[in-house]
Tab-separated table of C-alpha atoms in Angstrom:
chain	number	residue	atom	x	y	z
A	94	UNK	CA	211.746	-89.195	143.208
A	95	UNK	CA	211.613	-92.638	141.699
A	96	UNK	CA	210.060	-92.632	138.146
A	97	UNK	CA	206.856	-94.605	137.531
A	98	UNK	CA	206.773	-97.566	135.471
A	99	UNK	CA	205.063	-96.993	132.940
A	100	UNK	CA	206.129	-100.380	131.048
A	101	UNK	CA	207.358	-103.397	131.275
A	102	UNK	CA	210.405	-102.903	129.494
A	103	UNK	CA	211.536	-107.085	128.981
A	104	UNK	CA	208.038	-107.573	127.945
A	105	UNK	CA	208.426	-104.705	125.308
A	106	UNK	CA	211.872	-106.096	124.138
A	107	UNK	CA	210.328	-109.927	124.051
A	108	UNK	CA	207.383	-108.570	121.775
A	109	UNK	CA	209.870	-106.781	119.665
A	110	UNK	CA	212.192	-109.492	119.506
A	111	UNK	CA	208.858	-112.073	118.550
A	112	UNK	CA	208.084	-109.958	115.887
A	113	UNK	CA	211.153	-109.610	114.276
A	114	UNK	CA	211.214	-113.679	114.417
A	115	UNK	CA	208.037	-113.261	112.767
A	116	UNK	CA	208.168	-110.922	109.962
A	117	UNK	CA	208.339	-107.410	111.295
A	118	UNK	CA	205.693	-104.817	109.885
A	119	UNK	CA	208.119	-102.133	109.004
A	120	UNK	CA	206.128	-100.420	106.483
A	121	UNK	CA	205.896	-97.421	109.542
A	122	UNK	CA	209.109	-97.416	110.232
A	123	UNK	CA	210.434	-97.611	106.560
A	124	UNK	CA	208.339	-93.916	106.065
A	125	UNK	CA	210.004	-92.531	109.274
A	126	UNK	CA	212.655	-93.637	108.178
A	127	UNK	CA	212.643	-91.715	104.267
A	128	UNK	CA	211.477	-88.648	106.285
A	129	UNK	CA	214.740	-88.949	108.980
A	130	UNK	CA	216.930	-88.509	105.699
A	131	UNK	CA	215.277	-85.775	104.040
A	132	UNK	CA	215.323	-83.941	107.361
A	133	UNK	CA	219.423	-84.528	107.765
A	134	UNK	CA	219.987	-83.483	103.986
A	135	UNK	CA	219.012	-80.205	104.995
A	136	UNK	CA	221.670	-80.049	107.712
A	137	UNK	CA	225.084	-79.047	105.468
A	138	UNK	CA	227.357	-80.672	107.248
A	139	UNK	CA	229.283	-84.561	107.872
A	140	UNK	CA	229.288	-86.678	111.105
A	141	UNK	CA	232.350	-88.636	111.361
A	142	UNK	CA	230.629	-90.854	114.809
A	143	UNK	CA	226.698	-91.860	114.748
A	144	UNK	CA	224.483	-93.347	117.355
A	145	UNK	CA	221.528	-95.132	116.759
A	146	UNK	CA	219.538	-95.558	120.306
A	147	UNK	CA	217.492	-98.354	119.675
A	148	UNK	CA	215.736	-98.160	116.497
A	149	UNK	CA	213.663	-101.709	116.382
A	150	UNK	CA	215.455	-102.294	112.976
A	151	UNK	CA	218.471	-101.502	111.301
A	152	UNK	CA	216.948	-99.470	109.010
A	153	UNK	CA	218.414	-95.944	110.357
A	154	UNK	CA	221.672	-97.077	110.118
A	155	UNK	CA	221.482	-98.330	106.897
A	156	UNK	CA	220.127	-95.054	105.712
A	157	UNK	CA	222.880	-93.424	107.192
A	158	UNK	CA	225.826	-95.894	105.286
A	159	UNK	CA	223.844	-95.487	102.019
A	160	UNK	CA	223.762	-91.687	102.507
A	161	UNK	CA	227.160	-90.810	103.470
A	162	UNK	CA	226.104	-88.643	105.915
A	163	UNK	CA	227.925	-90.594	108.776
A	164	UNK	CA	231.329	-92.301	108.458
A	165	UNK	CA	230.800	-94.765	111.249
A	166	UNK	CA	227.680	-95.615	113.368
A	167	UNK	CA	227.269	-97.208	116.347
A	168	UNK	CA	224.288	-98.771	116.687
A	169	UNK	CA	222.433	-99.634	120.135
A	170	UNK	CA	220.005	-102.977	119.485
A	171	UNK	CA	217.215	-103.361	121.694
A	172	UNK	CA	217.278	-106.927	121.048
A	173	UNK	CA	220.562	-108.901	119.863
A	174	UNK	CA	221.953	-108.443	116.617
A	175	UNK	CA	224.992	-109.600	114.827
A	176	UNK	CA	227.908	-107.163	115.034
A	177	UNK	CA	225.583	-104.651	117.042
A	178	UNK	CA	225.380	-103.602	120.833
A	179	UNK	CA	222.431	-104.628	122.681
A	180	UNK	CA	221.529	-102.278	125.423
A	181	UNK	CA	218.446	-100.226	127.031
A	182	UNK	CA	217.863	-96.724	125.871
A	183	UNK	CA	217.138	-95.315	129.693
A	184	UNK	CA	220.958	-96.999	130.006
A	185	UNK	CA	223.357	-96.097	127.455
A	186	UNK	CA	226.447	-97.561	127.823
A	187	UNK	CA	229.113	-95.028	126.332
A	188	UNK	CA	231.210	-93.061	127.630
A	189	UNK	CA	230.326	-88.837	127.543
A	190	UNK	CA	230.943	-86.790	124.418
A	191	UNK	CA	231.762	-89.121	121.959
A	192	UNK	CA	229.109	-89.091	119.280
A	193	UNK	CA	228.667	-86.151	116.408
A	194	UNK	CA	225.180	-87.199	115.732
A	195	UNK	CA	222.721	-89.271	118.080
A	196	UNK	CA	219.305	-90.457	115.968
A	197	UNK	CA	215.923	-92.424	117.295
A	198	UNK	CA	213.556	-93.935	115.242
A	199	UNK	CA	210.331	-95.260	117.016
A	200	UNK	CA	212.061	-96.412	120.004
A	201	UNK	CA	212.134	-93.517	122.601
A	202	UNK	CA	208.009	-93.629	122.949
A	203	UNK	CA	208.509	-96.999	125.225
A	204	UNK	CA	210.947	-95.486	127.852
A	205	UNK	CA	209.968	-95.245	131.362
A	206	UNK	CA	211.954	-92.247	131.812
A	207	UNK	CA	212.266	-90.034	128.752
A	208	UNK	CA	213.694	-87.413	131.045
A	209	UNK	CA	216.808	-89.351	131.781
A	210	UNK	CA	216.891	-90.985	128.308
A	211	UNK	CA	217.293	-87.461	126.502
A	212	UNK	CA	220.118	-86.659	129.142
A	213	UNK	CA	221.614	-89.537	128.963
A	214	UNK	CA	222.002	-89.033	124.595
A	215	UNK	CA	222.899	-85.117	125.247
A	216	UNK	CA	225.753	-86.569	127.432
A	217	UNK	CA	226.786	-89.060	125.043
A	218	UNK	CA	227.010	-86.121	122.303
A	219	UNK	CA	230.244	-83.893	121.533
A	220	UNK	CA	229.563	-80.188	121.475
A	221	UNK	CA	227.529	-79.251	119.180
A	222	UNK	CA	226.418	-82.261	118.295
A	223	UNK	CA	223.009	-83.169	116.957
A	224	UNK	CA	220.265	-85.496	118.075
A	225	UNK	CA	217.294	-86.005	116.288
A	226	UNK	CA	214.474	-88.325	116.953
A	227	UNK	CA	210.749	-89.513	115.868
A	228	UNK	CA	208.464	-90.651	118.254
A	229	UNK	CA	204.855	-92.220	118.249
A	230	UNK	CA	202.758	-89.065	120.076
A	231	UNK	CA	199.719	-89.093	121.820
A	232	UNK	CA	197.567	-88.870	119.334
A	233	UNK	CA	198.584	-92.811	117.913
A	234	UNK	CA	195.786	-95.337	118.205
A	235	UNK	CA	193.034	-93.014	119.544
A	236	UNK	CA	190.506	-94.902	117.269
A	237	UNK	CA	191.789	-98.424	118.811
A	238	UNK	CA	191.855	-96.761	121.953
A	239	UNK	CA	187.968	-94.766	122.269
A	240	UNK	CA	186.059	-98.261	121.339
A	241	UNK	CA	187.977	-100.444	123.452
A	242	UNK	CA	187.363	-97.886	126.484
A	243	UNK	CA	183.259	-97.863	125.489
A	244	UNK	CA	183.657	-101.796	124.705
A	245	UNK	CA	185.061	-102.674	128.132
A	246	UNK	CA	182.562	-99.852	129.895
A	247	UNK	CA	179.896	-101.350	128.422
A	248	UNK	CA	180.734	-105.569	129.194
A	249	UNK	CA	182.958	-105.347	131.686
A	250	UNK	CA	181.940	-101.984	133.598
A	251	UNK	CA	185.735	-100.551	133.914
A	252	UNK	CA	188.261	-100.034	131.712
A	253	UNK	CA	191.694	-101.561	131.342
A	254	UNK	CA	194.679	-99.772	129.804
A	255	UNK	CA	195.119	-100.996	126.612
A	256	UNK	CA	197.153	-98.672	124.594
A	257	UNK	CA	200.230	-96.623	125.862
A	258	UNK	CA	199.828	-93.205	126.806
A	259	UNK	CA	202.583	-91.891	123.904
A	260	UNK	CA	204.288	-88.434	124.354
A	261	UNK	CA	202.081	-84.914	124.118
A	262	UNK	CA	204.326	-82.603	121.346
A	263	UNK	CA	203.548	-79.865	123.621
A	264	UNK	CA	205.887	-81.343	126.783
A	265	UNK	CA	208.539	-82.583	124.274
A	266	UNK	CA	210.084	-78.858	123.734
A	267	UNK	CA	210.142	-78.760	127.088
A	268	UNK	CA	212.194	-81.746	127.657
A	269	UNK	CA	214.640	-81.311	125.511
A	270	UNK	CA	215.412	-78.157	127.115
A	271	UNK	CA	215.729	-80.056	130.669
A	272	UNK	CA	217.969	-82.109	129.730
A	273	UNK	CA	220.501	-79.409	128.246
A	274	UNK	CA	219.809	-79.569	124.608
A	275	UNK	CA	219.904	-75.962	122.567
A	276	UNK	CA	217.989	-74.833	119.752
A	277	UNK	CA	215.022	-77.586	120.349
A	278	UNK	CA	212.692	-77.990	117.641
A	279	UNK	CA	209.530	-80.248	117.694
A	280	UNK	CA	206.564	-80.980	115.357
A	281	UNK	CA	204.681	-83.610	114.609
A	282	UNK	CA	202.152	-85.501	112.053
A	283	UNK	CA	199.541	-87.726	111.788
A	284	UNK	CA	199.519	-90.439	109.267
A	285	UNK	CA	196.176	-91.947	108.479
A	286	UNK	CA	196.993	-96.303	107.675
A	287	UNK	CA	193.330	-98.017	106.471
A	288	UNK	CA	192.175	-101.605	107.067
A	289	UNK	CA	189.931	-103.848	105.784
A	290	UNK	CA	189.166	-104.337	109.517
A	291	UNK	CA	190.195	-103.681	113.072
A	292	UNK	CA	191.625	-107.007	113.205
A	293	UNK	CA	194.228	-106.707	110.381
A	294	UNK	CA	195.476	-103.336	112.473
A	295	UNK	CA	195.941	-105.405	115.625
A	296	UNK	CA	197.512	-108.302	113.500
A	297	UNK	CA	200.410	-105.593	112.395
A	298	UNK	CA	200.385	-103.628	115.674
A	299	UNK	CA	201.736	-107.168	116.992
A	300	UNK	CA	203.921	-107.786	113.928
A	301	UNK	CA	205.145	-104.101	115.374
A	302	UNK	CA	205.650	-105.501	118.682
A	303	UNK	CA	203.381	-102.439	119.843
A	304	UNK	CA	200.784	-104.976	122.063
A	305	UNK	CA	200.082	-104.108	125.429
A	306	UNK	CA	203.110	-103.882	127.407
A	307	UNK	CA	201.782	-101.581	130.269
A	308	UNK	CA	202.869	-102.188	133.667
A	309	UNK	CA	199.178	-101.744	134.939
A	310	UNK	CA	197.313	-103.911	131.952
A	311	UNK	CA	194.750	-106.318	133.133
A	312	UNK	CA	196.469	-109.354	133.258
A	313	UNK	CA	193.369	-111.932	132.575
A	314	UNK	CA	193.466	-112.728	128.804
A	315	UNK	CA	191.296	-110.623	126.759
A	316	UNK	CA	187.317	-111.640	126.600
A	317	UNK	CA	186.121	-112.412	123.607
A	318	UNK	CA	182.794	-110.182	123.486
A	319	UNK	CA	184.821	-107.550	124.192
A	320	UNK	CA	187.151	-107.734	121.254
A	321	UNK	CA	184.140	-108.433	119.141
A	322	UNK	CA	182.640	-105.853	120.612
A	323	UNK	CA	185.391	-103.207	120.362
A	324	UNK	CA	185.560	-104.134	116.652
A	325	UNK	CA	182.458	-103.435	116.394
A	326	UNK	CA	182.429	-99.622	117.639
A	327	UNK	CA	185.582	-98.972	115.840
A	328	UNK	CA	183.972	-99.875	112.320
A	329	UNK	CA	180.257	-98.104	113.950
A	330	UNK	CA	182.366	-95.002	114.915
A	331	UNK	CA	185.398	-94.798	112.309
A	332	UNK	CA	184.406	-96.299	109.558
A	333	UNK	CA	185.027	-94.687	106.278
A	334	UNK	CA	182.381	-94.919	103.326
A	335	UNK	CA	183.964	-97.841	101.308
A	336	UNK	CA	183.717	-99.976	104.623
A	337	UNK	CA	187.453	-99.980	105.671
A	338	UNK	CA	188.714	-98.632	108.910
A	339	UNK	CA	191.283	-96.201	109.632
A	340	UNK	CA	194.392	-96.031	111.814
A	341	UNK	CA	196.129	-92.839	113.263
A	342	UNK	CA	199.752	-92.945	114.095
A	343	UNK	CA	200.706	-89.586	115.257
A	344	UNK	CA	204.669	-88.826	114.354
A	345	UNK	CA	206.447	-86.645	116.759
A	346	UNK	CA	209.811	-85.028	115.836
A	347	UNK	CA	212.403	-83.799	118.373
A	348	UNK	CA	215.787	-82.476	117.238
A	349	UNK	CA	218.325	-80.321	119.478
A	350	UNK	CA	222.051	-79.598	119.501
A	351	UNK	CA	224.316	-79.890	122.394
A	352	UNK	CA	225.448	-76.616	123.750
A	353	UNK	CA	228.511	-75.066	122.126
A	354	UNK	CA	229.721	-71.458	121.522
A	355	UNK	CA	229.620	-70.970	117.978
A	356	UNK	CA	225.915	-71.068	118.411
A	357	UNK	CA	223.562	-68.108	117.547
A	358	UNK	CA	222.334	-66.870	121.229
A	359	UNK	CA	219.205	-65.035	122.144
A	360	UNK	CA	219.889	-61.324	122.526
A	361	UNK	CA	220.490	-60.230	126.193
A	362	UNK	CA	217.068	-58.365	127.991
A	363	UNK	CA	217.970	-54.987	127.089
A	364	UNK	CA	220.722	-55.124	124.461
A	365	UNK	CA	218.635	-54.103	121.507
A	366	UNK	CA	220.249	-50.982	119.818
A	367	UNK	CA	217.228	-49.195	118.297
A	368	UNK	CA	213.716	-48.594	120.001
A	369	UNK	CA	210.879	-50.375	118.742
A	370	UNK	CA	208.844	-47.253	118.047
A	371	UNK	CA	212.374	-45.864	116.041
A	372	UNK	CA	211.596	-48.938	113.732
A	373	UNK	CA	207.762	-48.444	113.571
A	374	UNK	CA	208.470	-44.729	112.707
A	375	UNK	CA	206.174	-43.249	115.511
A	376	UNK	CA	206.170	-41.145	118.880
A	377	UNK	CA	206.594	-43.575	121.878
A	378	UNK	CA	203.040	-44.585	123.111
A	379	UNK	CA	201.539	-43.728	119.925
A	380	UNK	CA	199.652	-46.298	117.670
A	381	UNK	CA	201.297	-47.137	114.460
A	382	UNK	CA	199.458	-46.352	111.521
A	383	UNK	CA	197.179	-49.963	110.213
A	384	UNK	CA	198.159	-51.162	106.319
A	385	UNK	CA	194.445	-49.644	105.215
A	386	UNK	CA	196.063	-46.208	106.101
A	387	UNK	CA	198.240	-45.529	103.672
A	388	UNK	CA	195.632	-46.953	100.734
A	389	UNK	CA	194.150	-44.787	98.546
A	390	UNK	CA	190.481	-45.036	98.062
């Protein structure tokens, strides 16, 4: 089954690669970033071989060096760099187990096939190695995203897509668990960015490179009345009471280890060695006693 395309993936990498000519917004990816570290400083252990799969700066890696917590990273550019490997995170060009520790910041939400991108890092991964990741999720942009749908229904009657349809935290588990990671773990969180106005979002969503990069966007350039119009729902509808506007950019986090046998195991169906109603301290079929029970009046 061939994967849809989703997005253009050279347009993505030519917005990217504008903005970083530019000035790239990177206040976003510099919290991400803070929050990738505290996350590793709980895991009490080194990683002599890193990976970085396309982070749109080389802020990960730097966070890495400054740390300690990997000897030597690798990292994958999604546009060219000095020094650094440019490459396509649905195509990873190393060879299979090589990496203690794979990390993704803000890249992986622009892949056509996130399927074959997670198997594709598990693969690159020794045993037991870790991959961690942080996504934009599905709840990014839904501000940006409800007034330009009612703008464009009401001036244009249709709608165009506009902004990406990011990853739902409820499939990511899943995922990781297709493509042969153990021990997933996935949560997510929304941070709330204000504006003076809608305009100054879009101004750093394109300092981001985050414009509209959809494979099914309407290709005529955007009408005028309907911008105006869409800026005026968001302010209508979002609004907060000192005027300024705010911006949701939901965070999901993915982490998983590649399989290996010194890792705790789920019990096997039927291996437990003492009945549930043993621990409860009642007959079998009987109800066990509520907390109010034992409570004196």
């Amino acid at each position: 089954m061939n994967t849809p395309l989703v997005f253009d993936r050279s347009l993505l990498r030519r917005r990217l690669s504008r903005a970083l000519s530019q000035g790239y917004a990177d206040f976003l990816l510099t919290r991400v970033v803070e929050d990738l570290e505290e996350r590793l400083s709980t895991v009490v252990r080194s990683f002599p071989l890193a990976l970085d799969v396309g982070t749109p700066t080389a802020a990960a890696v730097e966070a890495l060096r400054r740390s300690g917590r990997a000897e030597e990273v690798v990292r994958l550019s999604p546009v060219p760099e000095p020094g650094n490997i440019m490459g396509d995170e649905e195509r990873l060009p190393f060879a299979g187990g090589q990496f203690d520790l794979a990390i993704s910041v803000l890249a992986l939400q622009g892949v056509n096939d996130l399927p074959g991108a997670l198997v594709q890092i598990r693969r690159a991964l020794k045993p037991d190695g870790l991959f961690i990741a942080a996504l934009l999720g599905g709840a990014t942009l839904t501000e940006l995203r409800q007034s330009f749908t009612q703008a464009e229904a009401e001036l244009e009657g249709g709608v165009s897509p506009r902004v990406a349809p990011f990853a739902d935290l409820r499939d990511i588990g899943g995922l990781l668990q297709r493509a042969g990671f153990a021990l997933p773990v996935t949560d997510s969180e929304a941070l709330r960015v204000r504006y003076a106005t809608p305009f100054a979002l879009m101004q750093d969503l394109r300092r981001m490179g985050l414009t509209n990069a959809l494979n099914d966007r309407r290709k005529a350039p955007l009408r005028r009345a309907t911008l105006m119009r869409a800026a005026e729902i968001y302010a209508e509808r979002f609004a907060d009471p000192d005027g300024r506007i705010p911006a949701t950019f939901e965070i999901v986090w993915l982490s998983g280890w590649t399989p290996h046998e010194s890792q705790q195991k789920p019990l096997r169906p039927g291996s437990a060695k003492m009945r549930l109603a043993d621990a409860l301290g009642v007959k079998e079929g009987e109800t066990p006693p509520s907390p109010e029970d034992g409570q004196s009046s």
